[in-house]
Coordinates of C-alpha atoms in Angstrom, one line a residue:
M256 CA 235.0 81.1 220.2
G257 CA 232.9 82.9 222.7
G258 CA 234.5 86.3 222.4
G259 CA 234.0 89.3 220.1
V260 CA 234.7 92.9 219.6
I261 CA 232.9 95.0 222.1
V262 CA 231.9 98.6 221.4
A263 CA 232.5 100.5 224.6
T264 CA 231.5 104.0 225.6
S265 CA 233.1 105.9 228.4
T266 CA 233.7 109.5 229.6
L267 CA 237.0 108.6 231.2
V268 CA 240.1 110.4 230.1
R269 CA 242.5 107.9 228.6
P270 CA 246.2 108.2 229.1
R271 CA 248.3 108.9 226.0
P272 CA 250.2 105.9 224.5
E273 CA 253.5 107.2 225.7
E274 CA 252.1 107.3 229.3
V275 CA 251.2 103.5 229.2
D276 CA 253.8 101.0 230.3
L277 CA 252.7 98.1 228.1
E278 CA 255.2 95.7 229.6
T279 CA 253.8 96.2 233.1
T280 CA 250.3 96.0 231.6
A281 CA 251.0 92.7 229.9
R282 CA 252.5 91.1 233.0
T283 CA 249.5 92.3 235.1
I284 CA 247.2 90.6 232.6
L285 CA 249.2 87.4 232.6
N286 CA 249.2 87.3 236.4
R287 CA 245.4 87.2 236.3
H288 CA 245.1 85.1 233.1
P289 CA 248.1 82.9 232.6
A290 CA 249.2 82.2 229.0
V291 CA 252.3 81.2 227.2
G292 CA 252.4 84.5 225.2
L293 CA 250.5 87.7 224.8
A294 CA 250.4 90.5 222.2
I295 CA 249.2 93.9 223.4
G296 CA 249.1 97.3 221.6
I297 CA 247.4 100.7 221.4
V298 CA 245.8 102.3 218.4
R299 CA 245.4 106.1 218.7
D300 CA 244.3 108.7 216.1
G301 CA 243.7 106.0 213.6
R302 CA 247.2 104.5 213.7
P303 CA 249.0 101.8 215.7
A304 CA 250.8 103.8 218.5
S305 CA 252.7 101.2 220.5
F306 CA 253.1 97.4 220.8
H307 CA 254.5 94.9 223.3
G308 CA 254.9 91.1 222.9
E309 CA 255.3 89.1 226.1
G310 CA 256.2 85.4 226.3
L311 CA 256.5 82.9 223.4
A312 CA 254.6 82.1 220.3
D313 CA 256.1 78.6 220.4
I314 CA 257.9 77.0 223.3
A315 CA 259.9 74.3 221.5
S316 CA 261.6 76.8 219.2
G317 CA 261.8 79.7 221.7
T318 CA 260.0 81.9 219.1
P319 CA 259.0 85.2 220.8
V320 CA 255.6 87.0 220.2
T321 CA 256.0 89.9 217.8
E322 CA 253.7 92.2 215.8
N323 CA 253.9 89.6 212.9
T324 CA 252.9 86.6 214.9
V325 CA 249.8 85.0 213.4
F326 CA 247.1 84.3 216.0
R327 CA 243.6 82.8 215.6
I328 CA 241.2 85.6 216.3
A329 CA 238.3 83.3 217.2
S330 CA 234.9 85.0 217.4
V331 CA 236.2 88.4 216.4
T332 CA 235.8 86.7 213.0
K333 CA 232.0 87.3 213.4
T334 CA 232.5 91.0 213.1
F335 CA 234.1 90.5 209.6
T336 CA 231.2 88.3 208.6
A337 CA 228.8 91.1 209.8
I338 CA 230.7 93.7 207.7
A339 CA 230.5 91.5 204.6
V340 CA 226.7 91.2 205.1
M341 CA 226.4 95.0 205.5
Q342 CA 228.4 95.5 202.3
L343 CA 225.9 93.4 200.4
R344 CA 223.1 95.3 202.1
D345 CA 224.6 98.6 201.0
R346 CA 224.9 97.3 197.4
G347 CA 221.2 96.5 197.5
L348 CA 221.7 92.7 197.3
V349 CA 220.1 91.8 200.6
D350 CA 217.6 93.2 203.0
L351 CA 218.3 92.8 206.7
D352 CA 214.6 92.3 207.5
A353 CA 213.8 89.8 204.8
P354 CA 213.7 86.1 205.7
A355 CA 217.2 84.6 205.6
N356 CA 215.9 81.6 203.6
E357 CA 215.3 83.9 200.6
Y358 CA 219.1 84.1 200.2
L359 CA 220.3 80.7 201.5
R360 CA 220.9 78.3 198.7
A361 CA 223.1 75.6 200.2
F362 CA 220.9 74.9 203.1
K363 CA 217.8 76.3 204.9
L364 CA 216.7 77.4 208.3
A365 CA 214.1 75.0 209.6
P366 CA 211.8 76.3 212.4
A367 CA 210.7 73.8 215.0
S368 CA 207.2 75.4 215.1
A369 CA 205.0 76.6 212.3
R370 CA 204.0 79.5 214.6
F371 CA 207.5 81.0 214.5
R372 CA 208.1 84.1 212.5
P373 CA 210.7 83.9 209.7
A374 CA 214.3 84.4 210.9
T375 CA 215.8 87.4 209.2
L376 CA 219.4 88.5 208.6
R377 CA 219.0 91.0 211.5
H378 CA 218.0 88.2 213.8
L379 CA 221.1 86.2 212.8
L380 CA 223.4 89.3 213.2
T381 CA 222.0 89.9 216.8
H382 CA 222.0 86.2 217.9
T383 CA 218.2 86.4 218.2
A384 CA 217.3 83.9 215.4
G385 CA 216.5 81.2 218.0
I386 CA 219.4 78.8 217.0
R387 CA 221.0 76.9 219.8
E388 CA 224.7 76.6 220.3
A389 CA 224.6 72.9 220.9
L390 CA 222.6 71.4 218.1
H391 CA 223.2 67.8 219.2
V392 CA 224.0 66.0 222.5
T393 CA 227.5 65.3 221.2
D394 CA 228.1 69.0 220.8
L395 CA 228.2 69.3 224.6
L396 CA 231.6 67.7 224.4
H397 CA 232.9 70.6 222.3
L398 CA 231.4 73.5 224.2
R399 CA 234.9 74.4 225.5
N400 CA 235.9 75.2 221.9
M401 CA 232.5 76.9 221.2
G402 CA 232.4 75.3 217.8
S403 CA 233.4 72.3 215.7
T404 CA 237.0 71.7 214.5
V405 CA 238.8 69.4 212.1
A406 CA 242.5 68.6 212.1
A407 CA 244.6 70.8 209.9
G408 CA 245.1 69.4 206.5
R409 CA 241.9 67.4 206.4
R410 CA 238.9 68.4 204.3
I411 CA 236.6 70.9 205.9
P412 CA 232.9 69.9 205.6
S413 CA 230.6 72.6 204.1
P414 CA 227.9 74.0 206.3
A415 CA 225.4 72.1 204.1
E416 CA 227.1 68.9 205.0
L417 CA 227.4 69.9 208.7
Y418 CA 223.7 70.7 209.0
G419 CA 222.4 68.0 206.7
G420 CA 220.7 70.6 204.6
A421 CA 218.7 72.3 207.4
L422 CA 219.7 74.3 210.5
R423 CA 217.1 74.0 213.2
I424 CA 215.4 77.0 214.9
D425 CA 214.2 76.3 218.4
A426 CA 212.9 79.6 219.6
D427 CA 210.7 82.2 217.9
P428 CA 213.1 84.6 216.1
G429 CA 213.3 88.0 217.8
S430 CA 212.0 86.8 221.1
R431 CA 215.3 86.2 223.0
F432 CA 219.0 86.4 222.8
M433 CA 220.7 83.0 222.2
Y434 CA 224.5 83.2 221.5
T435 CA 225.3 80.8 218.7
N436 CA 228.1 80.2 216.2
H437 CA 225.7 78.6 213.8
G438 CA 223.8 81.7 213.1
F439 CA 227.0 83.3 211.8
A440 CA 227.7 80.2 209.8
A441 CA 224.4 80.9 208.1
L442 CA 225.4 84.5 207.5
G443 CA 228.7 83.3 205.9
Q444 CA 226.7 81.0 203.6
I445 CA 224.5 83.9 202.6
V446 CA 227.6 86.0 201.7
E447 CA 228.8 83.1 199.5
D448 CA 225.4 82.4 198.0
V449 CA 224.6 86.1 197.2
S450 CA 228.1 87.2 196.1
G451 CA 229.0 84.0 194.2
Q452 CA 232.4 83.9 195.8
P453 CA 233.9 81.6 198.4
L454 CA 234.0 83.3 201.8
H455 CA 237.8 83.4 202.0
R456 CA 238.0 85.1 198.7
Y457 CA 235.2 87.6 199.5
F458 CA 236.9 88.5 202.8
R459 CA 240.3 89.0 201.1
E460 CA 239.0 91.1 198.2
H461 CA 236.4 93.2 200.1
I462 CA 237.9 93.5 203.6
F463 CA 241.5 92.4 204.1
E464 CA 243.0 94.0 201.0
P465 CA 241.2 97.3 201.2
L466 CA 242.4 97.7 204.8
G467 CA 246.0 96.6 204.1
M468 CA 245.6 93.4 206.1
S469 CA 248.1 91.4 204.0
D470 CA 248.8 88.8 206.6
T471 CA 245.2 87.9 207.4
T472 CA 243.4 84.9 205.9
L473 CA 240.5 82.6 206.5
L474 CA 242.6 79.6 205.2
L475 CA 245.0 78.1 207.7
A476 CA 246.9 76.5 204.8
E477 CA 248.0 80.0 203.7
V478 CA 249.7 80.7 207.0
P479 CA 253.5 80.0 207.3
M480 CA 253.6 77.6 210.2
A481 CA 256.7 79.2 211.5
R482 CA 254.7 82.4 212.1
L483 CA 251.6 80.7 213.6
A484 CA 251.3 81.0 217.4
T485 CA 251.2 77.5 218.8
A486 CA 248.0 76.7 220.8
Y487 CA 248.5 75.4 224.3
E488 CA 246.4 74.1 227.2
L489 CA 247.6 75.0 230.6
R490 CA 247.8 71.8 232.7
S491 CA 249.1 71.1 236.2
R492 CA 252.3 69.8 234.6
G493 CA 252.6 72.9 232.4
P494 CA 251.5 73.9 228.9
E495 CA 250.5 71.1 226.6
K496 CA 250.6 71.7 222.8
V497 CA 247.3 71.5 220.9
S498 CA 247.5 70.1 217.4
P499 CA 246.7 72.6 214.6
Y500 CA 243.0 72.6 213.6
E501 CA 240.5 74.3 211.4
V502 CA 237.3 75.9 212.7
V503 CA 234.0 74.7 211.2
P504 CA 232.3 76.6 209.9
P505 CA 234.9 79.3 209.4
A506 CA 232.5 82.3 209.2
E507 CA 232.1 82.2 213.0
G508 CA 235.7 81.9 214.1
G509 CA 238.2 80.9 211.5
I510 CA 240.3 84.0 210.7
N511 CA 244.0 84.0 211.3
S512 CA 245.7 87.5 211.7
T513 CA 248.6 89.4 213.2
P514 CA 248.7 92.2 215.9
S515 CA 249.8 94.6 213.1
D516 CA 246.8 93.7 210.9
M517 CA 244.3 93.8 213.7
A518 CA 245.6 97.2 214.6
R519 CA 244.7 98.3 211.0
Y520 CA 241.2 96.7 211.5
L521 CA 240.7 98.5 214.8
A522 CA 241.8 101.8 213.2
A523 CA 239.1 101.3 210.6
L524 CA 236.5 100.6 213.3
L525 CA 237.6 103.8 215.0
G526 CA 237.8 105.7 211.7
N527 CA 234.2 105.4 210.4
G528 CA 235.0 102.3 208.3
A529 CA 238.3 103.4 206.8
N530 CA 242.0 103.5 207.7
D531 CA 245.1 104.8 205.9
H532 CA 244.9 102.0 203.4
G533 CA 241.2 102.2 202.3
S534 CA 237.6 101.8 203.2
V535 CA 235.2 98.9 203.8
L536 CA 232.0 100.7 205.0
Q537 CA 230.3 104.0 204.8
P538 CA 230.3 105.9 208.2
A539 CA 226.6 105.7 208.5
T540 CA 226.6 101.9 208.1
L541 CA 229.2 101.4 210.8
R542 CA 227.2 103.7 213.2
E543 CA 224.2 101.5 212.4
M544 CA 226.2 98.4 213.3
F545 CA 227.3 99.9 216.6
A546 CA 223.8 101.1 217.6
P547 CA 221.6 98.8 219.6
S548 CA 219.6 96.6 217.2
F549 CA 218.3 94.3 220.0
Q550 CA 217.7 95.9 223.4
P551 CA 215.2 94.0 225.6
D552 CA 215.3 96.7 228.2
P553 CA 216.4 100.4 227.8
R554 CA 218.7 100.1 230.8
L555 CA 220.8 97.5 228.9
P556 CA 223.4 98.5 226.3
G557 CA 221.9 95.9 223.9
I558 CA 223.6 94.3 221.0
G559 CA 224.5 95.8 217.7
L560 CA 224.8 94.2 214.2
G561 CA 227.6 91.7 214.8
F562 CA 229.0 93.8 217.7
F563 CA 228.4 93.6 221.4
R564 CA 228.0 96.9 223.3
A565 CA 229.0 97.9 226.8
N566 CA 229.0 101.0 228.9

């Protein structure tokens, strides 16, 4: 779950969609990064402009990758969690610079030192709350997945159960960048505790539905298995199927979506928080999220609120 949406700035002139050979582009990517299947597309002027699916969504059935194949979007989920937090901020329900413990009900953030300043929502959004990625020695076994998982169909433990009521802070908040899934688990819990809604319902009502993302869900049980891209590990003997699993906690990497729906999401990010279907943020709020909120050196692009930045 180590990825995320990157806000990039450039003065290069981009080719028009009709000038891009997506089939060639897809095969070039797969030559460098082998995979069973790949979906690639272009969004331009706020609308999906072109799409190409390469390879298979499932080997056994020979199902091809299409615009409607459901993929796990992994850490891009974090940007949805960040949008949910900013929606609550714009409604006056949370303050980004208030201690996160003021809003957490199910569990608390527990500093390792009494000298640490309180961790705020802004710290959590910028991976500067001082929370490690590997909380326990056994977590080192799961670093490849960048998160905990449970087999599909089994009960998903709540963050309160996962953390035993307290999530440890090991560095003074605001002092350093420490990428962590657990900080966004705390943000997801804040969305639930403040809104009074389960996270999957909040996402659906306040983000997915307004943007027309009808095939996007936080619940794997809602995904038709015939449309879900099968996960594989590439071994020396060829691809090996990975059994379906749920991401724990889901706020950091649990969303399932399609290329069509993600094109609608990207259109909204490029369209000041709105696409042809509706709006999820005010333009000023989205600009605030894209701006550097933690920037240890002015020569670095820094990190926004839930979004990485790059030049």
